[in-house]
mmCIF file of C-alpha atoms in Angstrom:
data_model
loop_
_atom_site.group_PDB
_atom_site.id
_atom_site.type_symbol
_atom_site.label_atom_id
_atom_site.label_comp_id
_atom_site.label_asym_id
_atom_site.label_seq_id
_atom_site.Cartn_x
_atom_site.Cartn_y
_atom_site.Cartn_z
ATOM 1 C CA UNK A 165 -3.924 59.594 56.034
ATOM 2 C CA UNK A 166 -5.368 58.415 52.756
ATOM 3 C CA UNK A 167 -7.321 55.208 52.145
ATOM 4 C CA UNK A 168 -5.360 54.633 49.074
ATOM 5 C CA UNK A 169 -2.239 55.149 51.043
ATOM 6 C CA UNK A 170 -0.106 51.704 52.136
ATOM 7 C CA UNK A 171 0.542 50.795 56.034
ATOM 8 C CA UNK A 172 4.229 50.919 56.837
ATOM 9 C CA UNK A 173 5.394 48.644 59.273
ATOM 10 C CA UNK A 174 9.019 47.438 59.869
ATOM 11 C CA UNK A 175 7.794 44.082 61.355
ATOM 12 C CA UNK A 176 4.645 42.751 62.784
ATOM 13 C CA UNK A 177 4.993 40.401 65.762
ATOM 14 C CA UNK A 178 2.546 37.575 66.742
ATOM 15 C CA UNK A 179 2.152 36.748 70.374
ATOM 16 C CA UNK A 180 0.649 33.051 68.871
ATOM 17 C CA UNK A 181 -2.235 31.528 69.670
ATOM 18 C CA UNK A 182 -3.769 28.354 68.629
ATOM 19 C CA UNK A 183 -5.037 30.117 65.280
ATOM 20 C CA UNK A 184 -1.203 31.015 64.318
ATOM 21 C CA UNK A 185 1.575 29.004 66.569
ATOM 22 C CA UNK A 186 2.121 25.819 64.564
ATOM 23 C CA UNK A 187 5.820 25.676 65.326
ATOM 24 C CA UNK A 188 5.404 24.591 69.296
ATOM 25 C CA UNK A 189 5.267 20.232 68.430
ATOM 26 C CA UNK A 190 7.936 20.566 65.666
ATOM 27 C CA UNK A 191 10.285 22.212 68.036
ATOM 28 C CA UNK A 192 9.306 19.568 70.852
ATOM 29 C CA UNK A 193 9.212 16.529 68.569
ATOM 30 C CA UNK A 194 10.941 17.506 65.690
ATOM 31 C CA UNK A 195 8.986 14.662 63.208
ATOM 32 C CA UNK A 196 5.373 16.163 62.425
ATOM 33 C CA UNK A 197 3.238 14.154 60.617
ATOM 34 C CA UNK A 198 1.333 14.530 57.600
ATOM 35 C CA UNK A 199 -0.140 17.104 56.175
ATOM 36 C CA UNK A 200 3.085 18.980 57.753
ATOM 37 C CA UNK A 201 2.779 21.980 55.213
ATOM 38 C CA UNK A 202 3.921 19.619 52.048
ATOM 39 C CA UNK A 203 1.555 21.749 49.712
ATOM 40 C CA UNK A 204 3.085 25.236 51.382
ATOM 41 C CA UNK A 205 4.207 26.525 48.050
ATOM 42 C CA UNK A 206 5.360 22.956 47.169
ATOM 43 C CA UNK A 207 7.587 22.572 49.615
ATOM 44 C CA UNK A 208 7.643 20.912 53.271
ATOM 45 C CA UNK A 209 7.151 23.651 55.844
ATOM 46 C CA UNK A 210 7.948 21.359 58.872
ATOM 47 C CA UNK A 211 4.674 22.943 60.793
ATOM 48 C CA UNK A 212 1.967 21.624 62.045
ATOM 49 C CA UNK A 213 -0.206 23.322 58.780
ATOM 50 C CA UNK A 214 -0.576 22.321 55.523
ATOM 51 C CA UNK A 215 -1.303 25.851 54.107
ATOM 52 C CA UNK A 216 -1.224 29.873 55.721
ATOM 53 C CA UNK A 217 -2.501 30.906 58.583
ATOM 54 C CA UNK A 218 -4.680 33.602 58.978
ATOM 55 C CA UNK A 219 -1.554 36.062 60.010
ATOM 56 C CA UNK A 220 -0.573 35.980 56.205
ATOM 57 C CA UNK A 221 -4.540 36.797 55.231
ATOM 58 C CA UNK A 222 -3.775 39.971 58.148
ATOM 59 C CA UNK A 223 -1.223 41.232 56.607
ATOM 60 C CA UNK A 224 -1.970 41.206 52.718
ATOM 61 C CA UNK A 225 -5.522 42.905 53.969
ATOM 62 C CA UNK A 226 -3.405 45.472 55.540
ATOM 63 C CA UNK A 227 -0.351 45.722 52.333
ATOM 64 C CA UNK A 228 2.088 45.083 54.212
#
């Protein structure tokens, strides 16, 4: 396989961690507070992150 050629994945799964599960107190709580993803591509993301985790960095490095 080439360098220059893409990865090919149907789906990547992530087991979460601390680094990428931000979903766990919205789902309990369901009101997370500020910074609760409100510059996510303008939008409220209701998680516990105001920006991407490093699963999105993985997966442009790897073009998906």
């Amino acid at each position: 396989m080439s360098i220059a050629q893409k990865c090919v994945y149907p789906a990547i799964y992530n087991f979460g961690d601390s680094n990428s599960d931000t979903g766990a107190v919205y789902a309990t709580f369901t009101s997370v507070q500020p910074p609760n993803g409100i510059s996510f591509f303008g939008s409220l993301s209701g998680r516990a992150s105001d920006g991407r985790l490093i699963i999105y960095y993985i997966i442009v490095a790897i073009s998906f």
